[in-house]
Amino acid sequence: MDCKQAVREMHEFLDGTLTGPKAAALKEHMLSCPDCRLVFQQLETTDALVKSMPRPSAPDDLTDRIMGALPQSRKKASWLQWVKRHPAISVASVFLLVMVSSFLSLWNEDTQMTVKGANLDQLVIKGDTVYLPAGHKVNGDLMVKRGKIQVDGELNGNLIVIDGTYALASTAKISGETRVIDQALQWLWFEMNEMVGGLAK
Amino acid sequence: MNYVETRLAKLARTGDRRAFAELVDLYKDKMYHLAYRMLGQSHEAEDIVQETFLRVYTNLDRYDVNQKFSTWIYRIATNLCIDRLRKRKPNYSLDAEMPEGEGADWYSLLASDQPSPESEVMLSETQEHIRRAIDSLPDKYKSVVILRYLQDLSLQEIGDVLDMPVTTVKTRVHRGREFLRKKLESEYGGKVFETK
């Protein structure tokens, strides 16, 4: 064993990772080499001295200061972190919320009667009631919002009544289906379908 | 793993401040001691300890419960200390020799007008030598030596804290030990060793 290797093994020994035979070989070398003996003694003392350094403890009021410096609520922080971690979902849900609430407020504010259809000249409107008199004929869909409709004539399409009522006379002929929409959400669904349908066209 | 710290960390995560205060009590002295030895200053050490716990608190959600809590908090504190050392490095180096110095360095200046960081703990002359030797360790050995000798972490734990292979930790412990030995021998002519 040369001195260079001996120094390496000394460190292993001080780490506590030098096994039996190797430790014996190191000891043998040191017995015959005063320089290595000195180095080893110095290393061992260095270890002991460093380990014996006093361990100052933190000031007594440090815990209070640390706790006082913490942000107020962790609950809020974790909620914010969720938002930060899912930006797409967060933006989408805010967007949806705004959409739905604007639709709902429209639903509640809009009290005027609306009539939509192809041949509006065939209709008679009196107050809040729309009449499709007998002998008159409407081609295409007819939609009445927030009003009553009395059908005596012929409708060549669907009849859609939103937030209102309808009455059919015995002479009435409706080739399509009749739908009544009176829930805000149903209406929302209908509007969205209209929108998508409009875009598709 | 069912360490007390891990349970406390989980509780603290749900907003339990008392659980967090217990974590602070368990670790503040260790963190203070670590920062104190790394930076050699009680004021900066307090700063680092506060910052460490603040980071622990705000990042509790990111704490992996399969990991030892101690490894995690040591990592945060060590990184903060290393950053702090790195930042103040360009300003002055205590090891730099004075322009016309005969072996005199900044220590000899500091010693006279600035109270020693350990003023609250009376150090023997030998301990003062050791303190200066630790202070003068290059940063990469300093953190390893402090974690090994003053915090009693195993080589494996140090590897986890510093994110380096155990073989590297081992090499640095050896070099750090060698550095300290040479420093003490050359600066104090071996008289430190004779006292033992």
GROMACS .gro file of C-alpha atoms in nm:
model
  397
    1MET     CA    1   0.000   0.000   0.000
    2ASP     CA    2   0.138   0.341  -0.093
    3CYS     CA    3   0.071   0.661   0.102
    4LYS     CA    4  -0.173   0.799  -0.155
    5GLN     CA    5  -0.392   0.493  -0.129
    6ALA     CA    6  -0.354   0.497   0.247
    7VAL     CA    7  -0.502   0.849   0.266
    8ARG     CA    8  -0.800   0.737   0.059
    9GLU     CA    9  -0.858   0.447   0.294
   10MET     CA   10  -0.827   0.674   0.596
   11HIS     CA   11  -1.127   0.870   0.473
   12GLU     CA   12  -1.319   0.548   0.420
   13PHE     CA   13  -1.227   0.445   0.772
   14LEU     CA   14  -1.349   0.776   0.912
   15ASP     CA   15  -1.672   0.739   0.711
   16GLY     CA   16  -1.714   0.403   0.884
   17THR     CA   17  -1.711   0.215   0.555
   18LEU     CA   18  -1.376   0.038   0.571
   19THR     CA   19  -1.412  -0.338   0.621
   20GLY     CA   20  -1.197  -0.574   0.832
   21PRO     CA   21  -0.906  -0.686   0.612
   22LYS     CA   22  -0.870  -0.342   0.451
   23ALA     CA   23  -0.871  -0.172   0.789
   24ALA     CA   24  -0.600  -0.412   0.902
   25ALA     CA   25  -0.391  -0.332   0.594
   26LEU     CA   26  -0.425   0.040   0.663
   27LYS     CA   27  -0.319  -0.008   1.023
   28GLU     CA   28  -0.018  -0.208   0.909
   29HIS     CA   29   0.086   0.068   0.670
   30MET     CA   30   0.054   0.335   0.934
   31LEU     CA   31   0.267   0.141   1.178
   32SER     CA   32   0.554   0.162   0.931
   33CYS     CA   33   0.485   0.519   0.804
   34PRO     CA   34   0.506   0.808   1.055
   35ASP     CA   35   0.386   1.063   0.794
   36CYS     CA   36   0.061   0.876   0.739
   37ARG     CA   37   0.024   0.829   1.112
   38LEU     CA   38   0.037   1.205   1.156
   39VAL     CA   39  -0.208   1.270   0.871
   40PHE     CA   40  -0.449   1.018   1.015
   41GLN     CA   41  -0.426   1.168   1.360
   42GLN     CA   42  -0.494   1.514   1.216
   43LEU     CA   43  -0.791   1.394   1.013
   44GLU     CA   44  -0.938   1.217   1.313
   45THR     CA   45  -0.893   1.527   1.528
   46THR     CA   46  -1.046   1.748   1.258
   47ASP     CA   47  -1.354   1.525   1.256
   48ALA     CA   48  -1.383   1.535   1.632
   49LEU     CA   49  -1.332   1.912   1.650
   50VAL     CA   50  -1.589   1.988   1.383
   51LYS     CA   51  -1.841   1.759   1.547
   52SER     CA   52  -1.787   1.927   1.882
   53MET     CA   53  -1.876   2.275   1.756
   54PRO     CA   54  -2.148   2.430   1.971
   55ARG     CA   55  -2.500   2.415   1.829
   56PRO     CA   56  -2.667   2.748   1.876
   57SER     CA   57  -3.044   2.723   1.889
   58ALA     CA   58  -3.287   2.957   1.721
   59PRO     CA   59  -3.407   3.264   1.915
   60ASP     CA   60  -3.711   3.190   2.133
   61ASP     CA   61  -3.945   3.425   1.949
   62LEU     CA   62  -3.862   3.281   1.607
   63THR     CA   63  -4.161   3.044   1.603
   64ASP     CA   64  -4.399   3.334   1.667
   65ARG     CA   65  -4.236   3.542   1.399
   66ILE     CA   66  -4.254   3.256   1.149
   67MET     CA   67  -4.619   3.184   1.226
   68GLY     CA   68  -4.700   3.556   1.208
   69ALA     CA   69  -4.540   3.590   0.867
   70LEU     CA   70  -4.746   3.311   0.709
   71PRO     CA   71  -5.017   3.401   0.461
   72GLN     CA   72  -5.358   3.410   0.628
   73SER     CA   73  -5.559   3.125   0.486
   74ARG     CA   74  -5.421   2.810   0.336
   75LYS     CA   75  -5.764   2.710   0.205
   76LYS     CA   76  -5.766   3.010  -0.023
   77ALA     CA   77  -5.413   2.941  -0.133
   78SER     CA   78  -5.495   2.584  -0.232
   79TRP     CA   79  -5.801   2.700  -0.427
   80LEU     CA   80  -5.584   2.949  -0.613
   81GLN     CA   81  -5.331   2.678  -0.679
   82TRP     CA   82  -5.598   2.458  -0.831
   83VAL     CA   83  -5.690   2.742  -1.064
   84LYS     CA   84  -5.325   2.793  -1.153
   85ARG     CA   85  -5.285   2.425  -1.225
   86HIS     CA   86  -5.595   2.402  -1.446
   87PRO     CA   87  -5.601   2.727  -1.643
   88ALA     CA   88  -5.802   2.590  -1.936
   89ILE     CA   89  -6.082   2.448  -1.722
   90SER     CA   90  -6.091   2.763  -1.510
   91VAL     CA   91  -6.122   2.994  -1.810
   92ALA     CA   92  -6.382   2.769  -1.972
   93SER     CA   93  -6.598   2.755  -1.661
   94VAL     CA   94  -6.584   3.132  -1.612
   95PHE     CA   95  -6.680   3.177  -1.976
   96LEU     CA   96  -6.969   2.932  -1.938
   97LEU     CA   97  -7.086   3.108  -1.624
   98VAL     CA   98  -7.095   3.444  -1.800
   99MET     CA   99  -7.275   3.292  -2.099
  100VAL     CA  100  -7.541   3.122  -1.892
  101SER     CA  101  -7.602   3.423  -1.670
  102SER     CA  102  -7.636   3.659  -1.966
  103PHE     CA  103  -7.883   3.420  -2.129
  104LEU     CA  104  -8.078   3.391  -1.806
  105SER     CA  105  -8.091   3.765  -1.757
  106LEU     CA  106  -8.210   3.804  -2.115
  107TRP     CA  107  -8.478   3.550  -2.038
  108ASN     CA  108  -8.595   3.745  -1.737
  109GLU     CA  109  -8.572   4.094  -1.885
  110ASP     CA  110  -8.717   4.034  -2.228
  111THR     CA  111  -9.094   4.058  -2.191
  112GLN     CA  112  -9.185   4.160  -2.544
  113MET     CA  113  -9.367   3.920  -2.768
  114THR     CA  114  -9.169   3.796  -3.066
  115VAL     CA  115  -9.306   3.625  -3.374
  116LYS     CA  116  -9.078   3.459  -3.624
  117GLY     CA  117  -9.181   3.292  -3.949
  118ALA     CA  118  -9.184   3.305  -4.330
  119ASN     CA  119  -9.533   3.443  -4.415
  120LEU     CA  120  -9.605   3.688  -4.136
  121ASP     CA  121  -9.860   3.870  -4.358
  122GLN     CA  122 -10.093   3.574  -4.307
  123LEU     CA  123 -10.110   3.643  -3.932
  124VAL     CA  124 -10.328   3.874  -3.731
  125ILE     CA  125 -10.186   4.009  -3.407
  126LYS     CA  126 -10.417   4.145  -3.137
  127GLY     CA  127 -10.265   4.237  -2.802
  128ASP     CA  128 -10.061   3.943  -2.682
  129THR     CA  129 -10.235   3.694  -2.907
  130VAL     CA  130 -10.133   3.587  -3.255
  131TYR     CA  131 -10.406   3.452  -3.481
  132LEU     CA  132 -10.362   3.235  -3.784
  133PRO     CA  133 -10.716   3.273  -3.920
  134ALA     CA  134 -10.899   2.995  -4.100
  135GLY     CA  135 -10.825   2.988  -4.471
  136HIS     CA  136 -10.483   3.143  -4.421
  137LYS     CA  137 -10.171   2.938  -4.478
  138VAL     CA  138  -9.816   2.973  -4.346
  139ASN     CA  139  -9.531   2.790  -4.519
  140GLY     CA  140  -9.235   2.711  -4.299
  141ASP     CA  141  -9.180   2.712  -3.922
  142LEU     CA  142  -9.361   2.954  -3.697
  143MET     CA  143  -9.222   3.064  -3.364
  144VAL     CA  144  -9.400   3.269  -3.099
  145LYS     CA  145  -9.218   3.388  -2.790
  146ARG     CA  146  -9.396   3.524  -2.481
  147GLY     CA  147  -9.740   3.526  -2.634
  148LYS     CA  148 -10.047   3.320  -2.712
  149ILE     CA  149 -10.121   3.174  -3.048
  150GLN     CA  150 -10.453   3.064  -3.182
  151VAL     CA  151 -10.431   2.847  -3.491
  152ASP     CA  152 -10.743   2.817  -3.706
  153GLY     CA  153 -10.571   2.794  -4.044
  154GLU     CA  154 -10.298   2.583  -4.196
  155LEU     CA  155  -9.932   2.568  -4.092
  156ASN     CA  156  -9.692   2.392  -4.324
  157GLY     CA  157  -9.411   2.342  -4.073
  158ASN     CA  158  -9.334   2.324  -3.704
  159LEU     CA  159  -9.500   2.536  -3.440
  160ILE     CA  160  -9.272   2.646  -3.158
  161VAL     CA  161  -9.412   2.825  -2.857
  162ILE     CA  162  -9.166   2.972  -2.611
  163ASP     CA  163  -9.287   3.079  -2.271
  164GLY     CA  164  -9.642   3.100  -2.391
  165THR     CA  165  -9.952   2.900  -2.477
  166TYR     CA  166 -10.122   2.783  -2.792
  167ALA     CA  167 -10.471   2.683  -2.892
  168LEU     CA  168 -10.567   2.481  -3.197
  169ALA     CA  169 -10.908   2.504  -3.361
  170SER     CA  170 -11.069   2.200  -3.523
  171THR     CA  171 -10.992   2.354  -3.859
  172ALA     CA  172 -10.620   2.384  -3.778
  173LYS     CA  173 -10.373   2.187  -3.979
  174ILE     CA  174 -10.013   2.162  -3.867
  175SER     CA  175  -9.789   1.947  -4.082
  176GLY     CA  176  -9.485   1.958  -3.851
  177GLU     CA  177  -9.459   1.907  -3.477
  178THR     CA  178  -9.563   2.140  -3.201
  179ARG     CA  179  -9.316   2.222  -2.928
  180VAL     CA  180  -9.365   2.424  -2.614
  181ILE     CA  181  -9.059   2.557  -2.442
  182ASP     CA  182  -9.117   2.716  -2.105
  183GLN     CA  183  -8.799   2.655  -1.909
  184ALA     CA  184  -8.505   2.892  -1.930
  185LEU     CA  185  -8.261   2.609  -1.973
  186GLN     CA  186  -8.468   2.445  -2.243
  187TRP     CA  187  -8.481   2.778  -2.417
  188LEU     CA  188  -8.106   2.814  -2.381
  189TRP     CA  189  -8.064   2.474  -2.540
  190PHE     CA  190  -8.296   2.573  -2.820
  191GLU     CA  191  -8.110   2.901  -2.881
  192MET     CA  192  -7.780   2.722  -2.895
  193ASN     CA  193  -7.917   2.472  -3.145
  194GLU     CA  194  -8.045   2.764  -3.351
  195MET     CA  195  -7.704   2.925  -3.334
  196VAL     CA  196  -7.524   2.609  -3.437
  197GLY     CA  197  -7.784   2.549  -3.709
  198GLY     CA  198  -7.736   2.905  -3.832
  199LEU     CA  199  -7.363   2.861  -3.844
  200ALA     CA  200  -7.402   2.532  -4.029
  201LYS     CA  201  -7.607   2.703  -4.294
  202MET     CA  202  -4.386   0.583   0.558
  203ASN     CA  203  -4.554   0.699   0.870
  204TYR     CA  204  -4.330   0.963   1.015
  205VAL     CA  205  -4.475   1.212   1.257
  206GLU     CA  206  -4.358   1.491   1.029
  207THR     CA  207  -4.540   1.347   0.731
  208ARG     CA  208  -4.864   1.330   0.930
  209LEU     CA  209  -4.815   1.687   1.050
  210ALA     CA  210  -4.744   1.802   0.697
  211LYS     CA  211  -5.065   1.639   0.575
  212LEU     CA  212  -5.261   1.811   0.851
  213ALA     CA  213  -5.097   2.144   0.776
  214ARG     CA  214  -5.192   2.101   0.414
  215THR     CA  215  -5.559   2.102   0.511
  216GLY     CA  216  -5.510   2.438   0.682
  217ASP     CA  217  -5.426   2.322   1.035
  218ARG     CA  218  -5.196   2.595   1.167
  219ARG     CA  219  -5.125   2.415   1.495
  220ALA     CA  220  -4.981   2.122   1.302
  221PHE     CA  221  -4.759   2.359   1.111
  222ALA     CA  222  -4.645   2.527   1.432
  223GLU     CA  223  -4.537   2.184   1.556
  224LEU     CA  224  -4.331   2.133   1.242
  225VAL     CA  225  -4.169   2.470   1.305
  226ASP     CA  226  -4.082   2.369   1.660
  227LEU     CA  227  -3.939   2.038   1.543
  228TYR     CA  228  -3.716   2.188   1.278
  229LYS     CA  229  -3.637   2.550   1.360
  230ASP     CA  230  -3.322   2.474   1.561
  231LYS     CA  231  -3.186   2.238   1.297
  232MET     CA  232  -3.253   2.488   1.021
  233TYR     CA  233  -3.110   2.773   1.225
  234HIS     CA  234  -2.796   2.578   1.299
  235LEU     CA  235  -2.757   2.482   0.934
  236ALA     CA  236  -2.800   2.839   0.811
  237TYR     CA  237  -2.583   2.977   1.089
  238ARG     CA  238  -2.292   2.754   0.992
  239MET     CA  239  -2.342   2.807   0.620
  240LEU     CA  240  -2.356   3.186   0.647
  241GLY     CA  241  -2.169   3.252   0.970
  242GLN     CA  242  -2.421   3.519   1.076
  243SER     CA  243  -2.711   3.500   1.315
  244HIS     CA  244  -2.913   3.770   1.141
  245GLU     CA  245  -2.895   3.611   0.799
  246ALA     CA  246  -2.955   3.270   0.952
  247GLU     CA  247  -3.286   3.393   1.099
  248ASP     CA  248  -3.384   3.529   0.759
  249ILE     CA  249  -3.313   3.197   0.595
  250VAL     CA  250  -3.510   3.002   0.858
  251GLN     CA  251  -3.813   3.230   0.810
  252GLU     CA  252  -3.790   3.203   0.434
  253THR     CA  253  -3.752   2.824   0.456
  254PHE     CA  254  -4.071   2.781   0.658
  255LEU     CA  255  -4.259   3.023   0.437
  256ARG     CA  256  -4.163   2.816   0.134
  257VAL     CA  257  -4.253   2.494   0.309
  258TYR     CA  258  -4.593   2.641   0.395
  259THR     CA  259  -4.677   2.774   0.050
  260ASN     CA  260  -4.552   2.458  -0.122
  261LEU     CA  261  -4.713   2.199   0.107
  262ASP     CA  262  -4.923   2.081  -0.186
  263ARG     CA  263  -4.608   1.988  -0.371
  264TYR     CA  264  -4.463   1.787  -0.083
  265ASP     CA  265  -4.442   1.423  -0.188
  266VAL     CA  266  -4.555   1.221   0.115
  267ASN     CA  267  -4.343   0.925   0.005
  268GLN     CA  268  -4.038   1.136   0.065
  269LYS     CA  269  -3.897   1.206   0.410
  270PHE     CA  270  -4.007   1.546   0.531
  271SER     CA  271  -3.658   1.615   0.665
  272THR     CA  272  -3.503   1.563   0.321
  273TRP     CA  273  -3.748   1.809   0.172
  274ILE     CA  274  -3.698   2.084   0.427
  275TYR     CA  275  -3.319   2.040   0.428
  276ARG     CA  276  -3.322   2.075   0.052
  277ILE     CA  277  -3.518   2.401   0.067
  278ALA     CA  278  -3.297   2.547   0.340
  279THR     CA  279  -2.970   2.436   0.179
  280ASN     CA  280  -3.068   2.583  -0.156
  281LEU     CA  281  -3.160   2.913   0.008
  282CYS     CA  282  -2.822   2.924   0.187
  283ILE     CA  283  -2.630   2.839  -0.130
  284ASP     CA  284  -2.818   3.111  -0.319
  285ARG     CA  285  -2.738   3.360  -0.047
  286LEU     CA  286  -2.368   3.266  -0.052
  287ARG     CA  287  -2.359   3.290  -0.429
  288LYS     CA  288  -2.515   3.634  -0.424
  289ARG     CA  289  -2.271   3.786  -0.182
  290LYS     CA  290  -1.967   3.617  -0.334
  291PRO     CA  291  -1.875   3.886  -0.589
  292ASN     CA  292  -1.879   4.160  -0.328
  293TYR     CA  293  -1.591   4.041  -0.119
  294SER     CA  294  -1.408   3.726  -0.039
  295LEU     CA  295  -1.281   3.671   0.309
  296ASP     CA  296  -1.006   3.453   0.171
  297ALA     CA  297  -0.870   3.716  -0.063
  298GLU     CA  298  -0.538   3.836   0.061
  299MET     CA  299  -0.491   4.201   0.133
  300PRO     CA  300  -0.298   4.384  -0.141
  301GLU     CA  301   0.011   4.446   0.070
  302GLY     CA  302  -0.066   4.175   0.318
  303GLU     CA  303   0.185   3.946   0.473
  304GLY     CA  304  -0.055   3.659   0.502
  305ALA     CA  305  -0.312   3.898   0.647
  306ASP     CA  306  -0.662   3.860   0.507
  307TRP     CA  307  -1.001   4.015   0.573
  308TYR     CA  308  -1.046   3.808   0.885
  309SER     CA  309  -0.784   4.003   1.065
  310LEU     CA  310  -0.973   4.321   0.983
  311LEU     CA  311  -1.310   4.184   1.078
  312ALA     CA  312  -1.191   4.039   1.403
  313SER     CA  313  -1.120   4.376   1.554
  314ASP     CA  314  -1.430   4.586   1.488
  315GLN     CA  315  -1.703   4.335   1.412
  316PRO     CA  316  -1.840   4.117   1.685
  317SER     CA  317  -1.785   3.751   1.615
  318PRO     CA  318  -2.100   3.573   1.496
  319GLU     CA  319  -2.065   3.350   1.796
  320SER     CA  320  -2.050   3.633   2.043
  321GLU     CA  321  -2.343   3.484   2.231
  322VAL     CA  322  -2.156   3.156   2.264
  323MET     CA  323  -1.808   3.192   2.402
  324LEU     CA  324  -1.576   2.994   2.180
  325SER     CA  325  -1.242   2.859   2.286
  326GLU     CA  326  -0.948   2.959   2.072
  327THR     CA  327  -0.952   2.620   1.906
  328GLN     CA  328  -1.322   2.645   1.827
  329GLU     CA  329  -1.264   2.987   1.678
  330HIS     CA  330  -1.002   2.832   1.449
  331ILE     CA  331  -1.245   2.561   1.346
  332ARG     CA  332  -1.518   2.815   1.281
  333ARG     CA  333  -1.294   3.013   1.050
  334ALA     CA  334  -1.182   2.697   0.875
  335ILE     CA  335  -1.546   2.596   0.812
  336ASP     CA  336  -1.623   2.950   0.694
  337SER     CA  337  -1.341   2.933   0.443
  338LEU     CA  338  -1.454   2.603   0.292
  339PRO     CA  339  -1.550   2.633  -0.075
  340ASP     CA  340  -1.931   2.631  -0.102
  341LYS     CA  341  -1.963   2.290  -0.258
  342TYR     CA  342  -1.773   2.129   0.030
  343LYS     CA  343  -1.928   2.350   0.292
  344SER     CA  344  -2.285   2.227   0.246
  345VAL     CA  345  -2.174   1.863   0.247
  346VAL     CA  346  -1.950   1.901   0.552
  347ILE     CA  347  -2.219   2.086   0.748
  348LEU     CA  348  -2.490   1.835   0.664
  349ARG     CA  349  -2.258   1.547   0.747
  350TYR     CA  350  -2.097   1.664   1.068
  351LEU     CA  351  -2.327   1.920   1.216
  352GLN     CA  352  -2.663   1.776   1.111
  353ASP     CA  353  -2.563   1.407   1.127
  354LEU     CA  354  -2.719   1.321   0.794
  355SER     CA  355  -2.612   0.999   0.622
  356LEU     CA  356  -2.431   1.011   0.288
  357GLN     CA  357  -2.749   0.885   0.120
  358GLU     CA  358  -2.963   1.155   0.280
  359ILE     CA  359  -2.715   1.425   0.176
  360GLY     CA  360  -2.732   1.287  -0.178
  361ASP     CA  361  -3.113   1.320  -0.168
  362VAL     CA  362  -3.099   1.671  -0.024
  363LEU     CA  363  -2.842   1.802  -0.270
  364ASP     CA  364  -2.964   1.596  -0.564
  365MET     CA  365  -2.631   1.432  -0.633
  366PRO     CA  366  -2.502   1.075  -0.642
  367VAL     CA  367  -2.373   0.928  -0.316
  368THR     CA  368  -2.029   0.882  -0.473
  369THR     CA  369  -2.008   1.257  -0.530
  370VAL     CA  370  -2.115   1.326  -0.172
  371LYS     CA  371  -1.846   1.090  -0.050
  372THR     CA  372  -1.576   1.257  -0.259
  373ARG     CA  373  -1.680   1.595  -0.127
  374VAL     CA  374  -1.676   1.479   0.234
  375HIS     CA  375  -1.323   1.352   0.180
  376ARG     CA  376  -1.205   1.670   0.007
  377GLY     CA  377  -1.377   1.885   0.268
  378ARG     CA  378  -1.211   1.693   0.550
  379GLU     CA  379  -0.876   1.722   0.377
  380PHE     CA  380  -0.931   2.095   0.321
  381LEU     CA  381  -1.005   2.151   0.690
  382ARG     CA  382  -0.706   1.950   0.801
  383LYS     CA  383  -0.468   2.141   0.574
  384LYS     CA  384  -0.618   2.475   0.671
  385LEU     CA  385  -0.580   2.404   1.041
  386GLU     CA  386  -0.229   2.270   0.994
  387SER     CA  387  -0.100   2.552   0.777
  388GLU     CA  388  -0.265   2.843   0.955
  389TYR     CA  389  -0.210   2.738   1.311
  390GLY     CA  390   0.104   2.532   1.264
  391GLY     CA  391  -0.056   2.217   1.387
  392LYS     CA  392  -0.109   2.359   1.735
  393VAL     CA  393  -0.479   2.293   1.705
  394PHE     CA  394  -0.405   1.925   1.678
  395GLU     CA  395  -0.164   1.924   1.969
  396THR     CA  396  -0.427   2.040   2.212
  397LYS     CA  397  -0.610   1.713   2.175
   0.00000   0.00000   0.00000
